[in-house]
Coordinates of N, CA and C in Angstrom, one line a residue:
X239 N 0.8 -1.2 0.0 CA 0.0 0.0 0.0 C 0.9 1.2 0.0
X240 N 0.6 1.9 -1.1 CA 1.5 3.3 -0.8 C 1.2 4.4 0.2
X241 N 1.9 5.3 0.5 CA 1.8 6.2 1.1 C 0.1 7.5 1.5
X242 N -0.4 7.8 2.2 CA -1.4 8.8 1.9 C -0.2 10.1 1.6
X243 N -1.0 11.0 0.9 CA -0.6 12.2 0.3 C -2.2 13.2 0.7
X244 N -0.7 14.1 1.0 CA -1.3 15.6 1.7 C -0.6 16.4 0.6
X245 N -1.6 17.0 -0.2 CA -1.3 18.1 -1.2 C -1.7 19.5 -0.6
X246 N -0.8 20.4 -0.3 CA -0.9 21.8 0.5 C -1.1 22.6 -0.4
X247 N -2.3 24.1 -1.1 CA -1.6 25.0 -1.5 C -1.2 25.7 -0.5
X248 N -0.4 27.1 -0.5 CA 0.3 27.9 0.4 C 0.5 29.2 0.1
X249 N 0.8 30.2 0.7 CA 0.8 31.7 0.2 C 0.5 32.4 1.5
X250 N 0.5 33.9 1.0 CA 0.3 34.9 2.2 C -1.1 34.9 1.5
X251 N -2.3 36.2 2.3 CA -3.0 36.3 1.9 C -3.7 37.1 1.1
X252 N -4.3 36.6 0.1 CA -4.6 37.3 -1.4 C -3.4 36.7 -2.2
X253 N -2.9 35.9 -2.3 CA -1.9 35.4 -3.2 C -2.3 34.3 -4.1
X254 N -3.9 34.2 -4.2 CA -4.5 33.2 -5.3 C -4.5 32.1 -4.8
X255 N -4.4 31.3 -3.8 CA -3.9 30.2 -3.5 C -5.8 29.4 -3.6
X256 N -6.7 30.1 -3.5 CA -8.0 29.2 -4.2 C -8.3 29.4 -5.3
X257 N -7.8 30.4 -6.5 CA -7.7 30.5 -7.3 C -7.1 29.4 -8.0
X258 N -6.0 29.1 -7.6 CA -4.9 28.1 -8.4 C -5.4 26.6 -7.9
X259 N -5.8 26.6 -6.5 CA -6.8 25.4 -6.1 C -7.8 25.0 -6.9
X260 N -8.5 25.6 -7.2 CA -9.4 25.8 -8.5 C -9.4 25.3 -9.7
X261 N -8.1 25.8 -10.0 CA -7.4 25.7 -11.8 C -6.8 24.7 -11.8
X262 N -6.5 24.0 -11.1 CA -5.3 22.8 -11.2 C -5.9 21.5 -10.1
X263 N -7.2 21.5 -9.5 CA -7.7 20.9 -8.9 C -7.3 19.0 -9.6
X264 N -7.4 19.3 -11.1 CA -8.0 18.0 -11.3 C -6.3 17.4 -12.0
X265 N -5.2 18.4 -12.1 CA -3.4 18.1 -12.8 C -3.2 18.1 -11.0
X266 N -2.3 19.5 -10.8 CA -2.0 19.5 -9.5 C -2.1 18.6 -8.3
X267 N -3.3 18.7 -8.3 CA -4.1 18.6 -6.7 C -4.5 17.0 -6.9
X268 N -4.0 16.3 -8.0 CA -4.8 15.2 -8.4 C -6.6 14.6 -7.9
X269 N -7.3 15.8 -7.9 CA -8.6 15.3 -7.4 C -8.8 15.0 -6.1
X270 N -7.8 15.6 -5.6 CA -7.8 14.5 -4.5 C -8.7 15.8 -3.3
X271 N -9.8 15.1 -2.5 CA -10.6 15.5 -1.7 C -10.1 17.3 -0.8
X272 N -10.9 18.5 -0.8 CA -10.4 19.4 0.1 C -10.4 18.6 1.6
X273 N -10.0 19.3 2.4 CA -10.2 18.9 4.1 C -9.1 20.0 4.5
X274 N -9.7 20.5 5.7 CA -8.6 21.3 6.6 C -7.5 20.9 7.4
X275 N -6.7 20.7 7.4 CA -5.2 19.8 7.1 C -5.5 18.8 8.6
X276 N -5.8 19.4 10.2 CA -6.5 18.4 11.3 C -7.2 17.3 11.1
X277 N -8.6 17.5 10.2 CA -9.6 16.9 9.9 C -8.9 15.8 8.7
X278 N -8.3 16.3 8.0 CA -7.7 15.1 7.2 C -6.4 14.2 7.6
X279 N -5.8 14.8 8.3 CA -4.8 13.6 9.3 C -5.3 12.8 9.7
X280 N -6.4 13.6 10.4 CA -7.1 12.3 11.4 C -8.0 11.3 10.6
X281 N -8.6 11.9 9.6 CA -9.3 10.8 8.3 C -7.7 9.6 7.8
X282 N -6.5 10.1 8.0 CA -5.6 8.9 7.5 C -5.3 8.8 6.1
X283 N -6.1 9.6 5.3 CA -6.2 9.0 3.7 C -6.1 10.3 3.0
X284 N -5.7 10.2 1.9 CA -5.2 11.1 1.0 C -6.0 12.9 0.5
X285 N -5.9 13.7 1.3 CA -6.5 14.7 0.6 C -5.7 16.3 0.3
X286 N -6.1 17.1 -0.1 CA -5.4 18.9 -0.1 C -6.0 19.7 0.5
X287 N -5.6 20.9 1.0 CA -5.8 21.7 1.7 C -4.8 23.1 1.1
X288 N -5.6 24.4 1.9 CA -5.1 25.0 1.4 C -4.8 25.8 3.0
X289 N -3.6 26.5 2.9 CA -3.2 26.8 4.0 C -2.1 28.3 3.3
X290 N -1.8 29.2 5.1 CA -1.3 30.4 4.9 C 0.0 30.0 5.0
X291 N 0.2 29.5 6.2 CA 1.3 28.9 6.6 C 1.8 30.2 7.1
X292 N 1.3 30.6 8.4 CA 2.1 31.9 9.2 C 3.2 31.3 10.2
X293 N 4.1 31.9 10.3 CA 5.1 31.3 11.1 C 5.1 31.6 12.6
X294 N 3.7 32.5 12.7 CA 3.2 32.2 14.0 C 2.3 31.3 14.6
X295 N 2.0 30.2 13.3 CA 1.1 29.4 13.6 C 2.0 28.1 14.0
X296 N 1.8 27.6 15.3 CA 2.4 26.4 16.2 C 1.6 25.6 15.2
X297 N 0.7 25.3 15.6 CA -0.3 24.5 15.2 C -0.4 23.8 14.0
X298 N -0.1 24.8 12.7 CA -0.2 24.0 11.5 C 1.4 23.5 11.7
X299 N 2.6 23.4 11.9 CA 3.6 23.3 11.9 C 3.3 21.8 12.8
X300 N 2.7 21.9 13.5 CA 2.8 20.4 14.5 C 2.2 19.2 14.4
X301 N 1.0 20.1 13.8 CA 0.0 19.3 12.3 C 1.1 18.4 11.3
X302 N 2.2 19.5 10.6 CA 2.7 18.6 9.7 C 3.2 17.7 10.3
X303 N 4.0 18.1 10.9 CA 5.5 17.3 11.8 C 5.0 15.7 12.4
X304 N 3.3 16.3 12.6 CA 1.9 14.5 12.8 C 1.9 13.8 11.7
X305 N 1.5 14.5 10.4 CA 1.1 14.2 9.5 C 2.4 13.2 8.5
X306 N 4.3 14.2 8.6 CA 5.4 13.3 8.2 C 5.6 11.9 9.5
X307 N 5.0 12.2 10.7 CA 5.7 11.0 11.5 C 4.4 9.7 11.3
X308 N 3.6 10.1 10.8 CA 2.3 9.0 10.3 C 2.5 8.0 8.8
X309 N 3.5 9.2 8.4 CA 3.8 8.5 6.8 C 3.4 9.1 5.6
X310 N 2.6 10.7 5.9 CA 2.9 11.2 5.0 C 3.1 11.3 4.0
X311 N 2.9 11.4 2.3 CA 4.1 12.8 1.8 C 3.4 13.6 1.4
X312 N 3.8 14.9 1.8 CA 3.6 16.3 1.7 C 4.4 16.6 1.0
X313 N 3.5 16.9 0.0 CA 3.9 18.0 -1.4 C 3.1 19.4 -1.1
X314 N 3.9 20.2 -1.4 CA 3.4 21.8 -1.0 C 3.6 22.8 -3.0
X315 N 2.6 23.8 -3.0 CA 2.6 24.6 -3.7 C 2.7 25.8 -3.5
X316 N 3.6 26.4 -3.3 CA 3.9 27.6 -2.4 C 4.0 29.1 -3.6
X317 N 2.7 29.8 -3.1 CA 2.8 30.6 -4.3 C 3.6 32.4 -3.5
X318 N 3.7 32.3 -4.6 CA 4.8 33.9 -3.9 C 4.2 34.5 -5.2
X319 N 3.1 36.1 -4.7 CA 2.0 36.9 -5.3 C 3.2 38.4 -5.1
X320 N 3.3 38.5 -3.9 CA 4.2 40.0 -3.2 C 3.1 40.9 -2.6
X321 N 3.1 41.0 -1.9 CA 2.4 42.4 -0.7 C 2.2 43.3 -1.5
X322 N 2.2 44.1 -2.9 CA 1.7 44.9 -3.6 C 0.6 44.2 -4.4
X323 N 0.9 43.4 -5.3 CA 0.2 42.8 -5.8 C -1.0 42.1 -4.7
X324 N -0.6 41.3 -3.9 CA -1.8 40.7 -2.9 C -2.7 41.8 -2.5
X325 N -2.2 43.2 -1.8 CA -2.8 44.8 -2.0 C -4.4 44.7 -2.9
X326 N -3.7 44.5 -4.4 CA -4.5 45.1 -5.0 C -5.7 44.0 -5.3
X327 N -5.4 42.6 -5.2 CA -6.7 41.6 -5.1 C -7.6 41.9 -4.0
X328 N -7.0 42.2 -2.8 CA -7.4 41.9 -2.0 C -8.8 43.1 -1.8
X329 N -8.2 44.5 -2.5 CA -9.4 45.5 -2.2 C -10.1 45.0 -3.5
X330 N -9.8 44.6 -4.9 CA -11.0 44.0 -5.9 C -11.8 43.2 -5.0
X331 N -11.3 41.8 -4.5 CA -11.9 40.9 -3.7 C -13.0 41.7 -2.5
X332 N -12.4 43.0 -1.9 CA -13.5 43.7 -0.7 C -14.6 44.3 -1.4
X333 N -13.9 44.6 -2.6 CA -15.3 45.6 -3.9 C -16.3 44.3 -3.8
X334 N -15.7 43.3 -4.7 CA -16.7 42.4 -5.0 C -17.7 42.4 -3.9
X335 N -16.6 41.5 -2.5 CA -17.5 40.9 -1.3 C -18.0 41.7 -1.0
X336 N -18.3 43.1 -0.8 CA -18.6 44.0 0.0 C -18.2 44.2 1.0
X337 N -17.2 43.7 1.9 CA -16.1 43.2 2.9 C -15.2 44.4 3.2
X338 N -14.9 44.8 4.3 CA -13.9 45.7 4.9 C -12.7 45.4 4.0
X339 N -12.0 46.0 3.6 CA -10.7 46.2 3.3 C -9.5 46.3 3.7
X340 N -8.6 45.5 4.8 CA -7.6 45.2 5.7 C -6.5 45.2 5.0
X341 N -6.1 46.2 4.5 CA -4.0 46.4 4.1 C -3.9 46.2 5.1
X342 N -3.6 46.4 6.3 CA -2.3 46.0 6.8 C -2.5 44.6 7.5
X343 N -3.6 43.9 7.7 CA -3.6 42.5 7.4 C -2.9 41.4 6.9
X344 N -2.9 42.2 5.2 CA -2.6 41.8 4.2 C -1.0 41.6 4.2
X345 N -0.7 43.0 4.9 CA 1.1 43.3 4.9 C 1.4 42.5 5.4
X346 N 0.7 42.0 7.0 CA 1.3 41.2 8.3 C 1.0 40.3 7.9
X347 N 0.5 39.5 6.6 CA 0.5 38.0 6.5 C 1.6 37.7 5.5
X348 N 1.9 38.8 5.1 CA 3.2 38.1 3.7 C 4.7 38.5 5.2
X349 N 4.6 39.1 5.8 CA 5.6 39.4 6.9 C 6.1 37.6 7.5
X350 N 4.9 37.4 8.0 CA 4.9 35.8 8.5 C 5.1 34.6 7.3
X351 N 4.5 34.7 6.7 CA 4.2 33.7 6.1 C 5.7 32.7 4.9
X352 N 6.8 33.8 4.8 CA 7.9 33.3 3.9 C 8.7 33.2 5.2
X353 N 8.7 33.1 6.4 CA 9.6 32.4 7.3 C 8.5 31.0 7.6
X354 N 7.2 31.3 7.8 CA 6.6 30.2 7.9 C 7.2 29.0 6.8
X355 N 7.1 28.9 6.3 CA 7.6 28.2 4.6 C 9.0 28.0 4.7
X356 N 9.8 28.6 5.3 CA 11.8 28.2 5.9 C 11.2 27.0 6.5
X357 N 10.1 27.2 7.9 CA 10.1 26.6 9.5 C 8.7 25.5 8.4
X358 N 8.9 25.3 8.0 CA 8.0 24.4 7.4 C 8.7 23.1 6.5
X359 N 10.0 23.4 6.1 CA 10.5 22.5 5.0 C 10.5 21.2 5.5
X360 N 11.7 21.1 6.6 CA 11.7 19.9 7.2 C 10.7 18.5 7.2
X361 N 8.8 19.3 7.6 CA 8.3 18.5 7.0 C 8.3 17.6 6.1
X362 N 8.6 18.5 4.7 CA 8.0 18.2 3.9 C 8.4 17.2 2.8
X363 N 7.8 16.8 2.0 CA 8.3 15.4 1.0 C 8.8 16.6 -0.6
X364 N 8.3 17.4 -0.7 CA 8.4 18.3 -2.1 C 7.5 19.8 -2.4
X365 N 8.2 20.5 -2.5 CA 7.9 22.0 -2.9 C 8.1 22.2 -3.8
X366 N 6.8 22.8 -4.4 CA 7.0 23.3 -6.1 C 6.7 25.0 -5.1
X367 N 7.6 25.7 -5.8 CA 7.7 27.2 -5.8 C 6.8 27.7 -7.1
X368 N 6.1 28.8 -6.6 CA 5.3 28.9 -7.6 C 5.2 30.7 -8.2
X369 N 5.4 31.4 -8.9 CA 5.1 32.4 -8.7 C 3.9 32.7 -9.8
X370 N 2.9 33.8 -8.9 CA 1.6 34.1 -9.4 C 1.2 35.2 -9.5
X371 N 2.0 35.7 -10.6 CA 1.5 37.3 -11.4 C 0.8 37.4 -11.8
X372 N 1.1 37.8 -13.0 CA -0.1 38.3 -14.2 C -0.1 36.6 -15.0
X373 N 0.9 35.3 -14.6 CA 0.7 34.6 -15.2 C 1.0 33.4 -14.3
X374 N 0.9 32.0 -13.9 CA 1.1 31.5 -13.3 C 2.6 30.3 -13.5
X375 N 3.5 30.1 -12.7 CA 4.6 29.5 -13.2 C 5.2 28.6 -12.2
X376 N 5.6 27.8 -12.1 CA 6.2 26.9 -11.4 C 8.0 27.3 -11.6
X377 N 8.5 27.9 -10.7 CA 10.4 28.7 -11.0 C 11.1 27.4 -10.1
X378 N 11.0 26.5 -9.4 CA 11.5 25.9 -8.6 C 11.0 24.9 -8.1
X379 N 11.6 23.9 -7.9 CA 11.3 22.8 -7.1 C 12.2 22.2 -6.1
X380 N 11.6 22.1 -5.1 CA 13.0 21.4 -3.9 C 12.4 20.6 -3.2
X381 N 13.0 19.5 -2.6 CA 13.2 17.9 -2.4 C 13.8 18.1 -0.8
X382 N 13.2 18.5 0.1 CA 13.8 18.6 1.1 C 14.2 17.2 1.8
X383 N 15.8 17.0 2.4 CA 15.9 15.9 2.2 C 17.3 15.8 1.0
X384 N 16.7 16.3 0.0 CA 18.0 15.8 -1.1 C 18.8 17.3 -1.2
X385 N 17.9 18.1 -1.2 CA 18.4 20.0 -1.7 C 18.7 20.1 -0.2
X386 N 20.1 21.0 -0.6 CA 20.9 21.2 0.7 C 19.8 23.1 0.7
X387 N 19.7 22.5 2.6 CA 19.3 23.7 3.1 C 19.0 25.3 2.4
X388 N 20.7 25.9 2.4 CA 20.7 27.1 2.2 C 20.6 27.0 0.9
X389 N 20.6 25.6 -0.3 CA 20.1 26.0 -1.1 C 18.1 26.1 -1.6
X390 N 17.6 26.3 -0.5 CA 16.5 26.2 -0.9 C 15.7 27.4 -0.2
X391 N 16.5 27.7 0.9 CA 16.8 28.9 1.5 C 16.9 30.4 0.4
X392 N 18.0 30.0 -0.5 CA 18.2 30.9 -1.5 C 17.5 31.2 -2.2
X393 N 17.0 30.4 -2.8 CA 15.5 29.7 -3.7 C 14.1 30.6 -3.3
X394 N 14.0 30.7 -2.1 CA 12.8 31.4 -1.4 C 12.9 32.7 -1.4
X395 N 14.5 32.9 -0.8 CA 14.6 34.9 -0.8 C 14.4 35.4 -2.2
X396 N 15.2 34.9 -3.0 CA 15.2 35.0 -4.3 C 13.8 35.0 -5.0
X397 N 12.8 34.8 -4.4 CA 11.6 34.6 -5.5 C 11.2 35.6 -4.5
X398 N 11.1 35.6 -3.3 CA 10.8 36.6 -2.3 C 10.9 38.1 -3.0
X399 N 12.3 38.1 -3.1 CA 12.5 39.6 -3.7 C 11.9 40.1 -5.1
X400 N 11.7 38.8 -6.0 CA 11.3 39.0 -7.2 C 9.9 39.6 -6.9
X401 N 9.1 39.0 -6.5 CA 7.5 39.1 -6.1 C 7.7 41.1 -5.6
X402 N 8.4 41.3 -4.3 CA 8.1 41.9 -3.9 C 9.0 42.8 -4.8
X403 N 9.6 42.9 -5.8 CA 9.9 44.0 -6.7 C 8.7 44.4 -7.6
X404 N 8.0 44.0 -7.9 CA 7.2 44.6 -8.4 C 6.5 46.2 -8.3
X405 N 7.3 46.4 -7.3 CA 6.8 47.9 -7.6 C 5.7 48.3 -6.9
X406 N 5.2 49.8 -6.2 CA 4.2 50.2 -5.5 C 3.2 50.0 -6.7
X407 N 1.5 50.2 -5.8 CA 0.4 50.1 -6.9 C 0.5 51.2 -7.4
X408 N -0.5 50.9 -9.2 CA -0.1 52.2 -9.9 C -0.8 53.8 -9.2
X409 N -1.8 53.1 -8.2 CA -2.7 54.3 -7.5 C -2.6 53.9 -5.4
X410 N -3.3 55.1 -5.2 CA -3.8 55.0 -4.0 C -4.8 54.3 -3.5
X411 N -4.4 53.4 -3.1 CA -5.8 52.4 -2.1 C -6.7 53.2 -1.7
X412 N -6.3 54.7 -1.1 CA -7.1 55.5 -0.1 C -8.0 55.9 -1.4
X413 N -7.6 56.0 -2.5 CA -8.6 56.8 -3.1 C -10.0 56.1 -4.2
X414 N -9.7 54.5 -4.1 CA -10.7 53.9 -4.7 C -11.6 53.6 -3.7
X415 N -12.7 54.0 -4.0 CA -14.2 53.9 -2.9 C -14.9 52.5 -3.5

């Protein structure tokens, strides 16, 4: 019998991560059932979830650390959007919903969330690095386990800075009603 498989997507928030859940449900995610990462450990059997992965979260981290000592493998899709870009979904997203509008939320979850993803590897069976602009791309993949540390380390800053170069938005948040 092989292994159950936990397929994670990942991101700060507003970084598409149910968008791309969505789009790749049936390649990606191989079909395999949603569940909130708790509820499907404890089911035993194979499903995805989508998670922030803040590095202030004990909990999802202890979750994995359950989830690799049960047998596991965790494959993760770790999308990197950048805090400007996530910005600007996120007030379209409050237009839409009719929903309060939380920048600095938004700021404080991409703050946490690319050390969450360092303090996460260990777990894991395989990370596809993803970046999610104007177009969607897979830049990296690491095998933690076979890819030495700092180089996957590197891997992260580097797409880190890429994301967050993108540049201020072309307007003021304050001034779309």
């Amino acid at each position: 019998m092989s292994a159950p498989r936990i397929i994670l997507v990942a991101g700060g928030e507003c970084s598409g991560r149910k968008s791309f859940a969505r789009a790749y449900r049936r390649s990606f995610l191989l079909d395999l059932p949603f569940r909130k990462l708790g509820e499907g450990i404890a089911s035993r059997s194979s499903f995805s979830s989508i998670i922030e992965l803040d590095e202030r979260d004990d909990r999802t981290r202890e979750l994995l650390r359950k989830a690799k000592g049960l047998g596991y493998r965790i494959t993760m899709y770790y999308l990197f959007a950048g805090s400007s870009l996530a910005l600007l979904r996120g007030h379209g997203r409050s237009v839409v919903e009719k929903k309060p509008f939380d920048p600095d939320a938004i700021e404080e979850s991409y703050r946490h969330t690319y050390k969450g993803l360092a303090l996460a590897l260990p777990c894991l069976s395989l990370v596809f690095l993803v970046t999610n602009f104007k177009t969607t791309r897979i830049r990296a993949v690491l095998e933690p386990g076979e890819t030495k540390e700092e180089d996957m380390l590197e891997a992260i800053v580097s797409l880190k800075r890429e994301a967050e170069g993108l540049g201020p938005l072309p307007f003021s948040l304050d001034l779309v009603e």
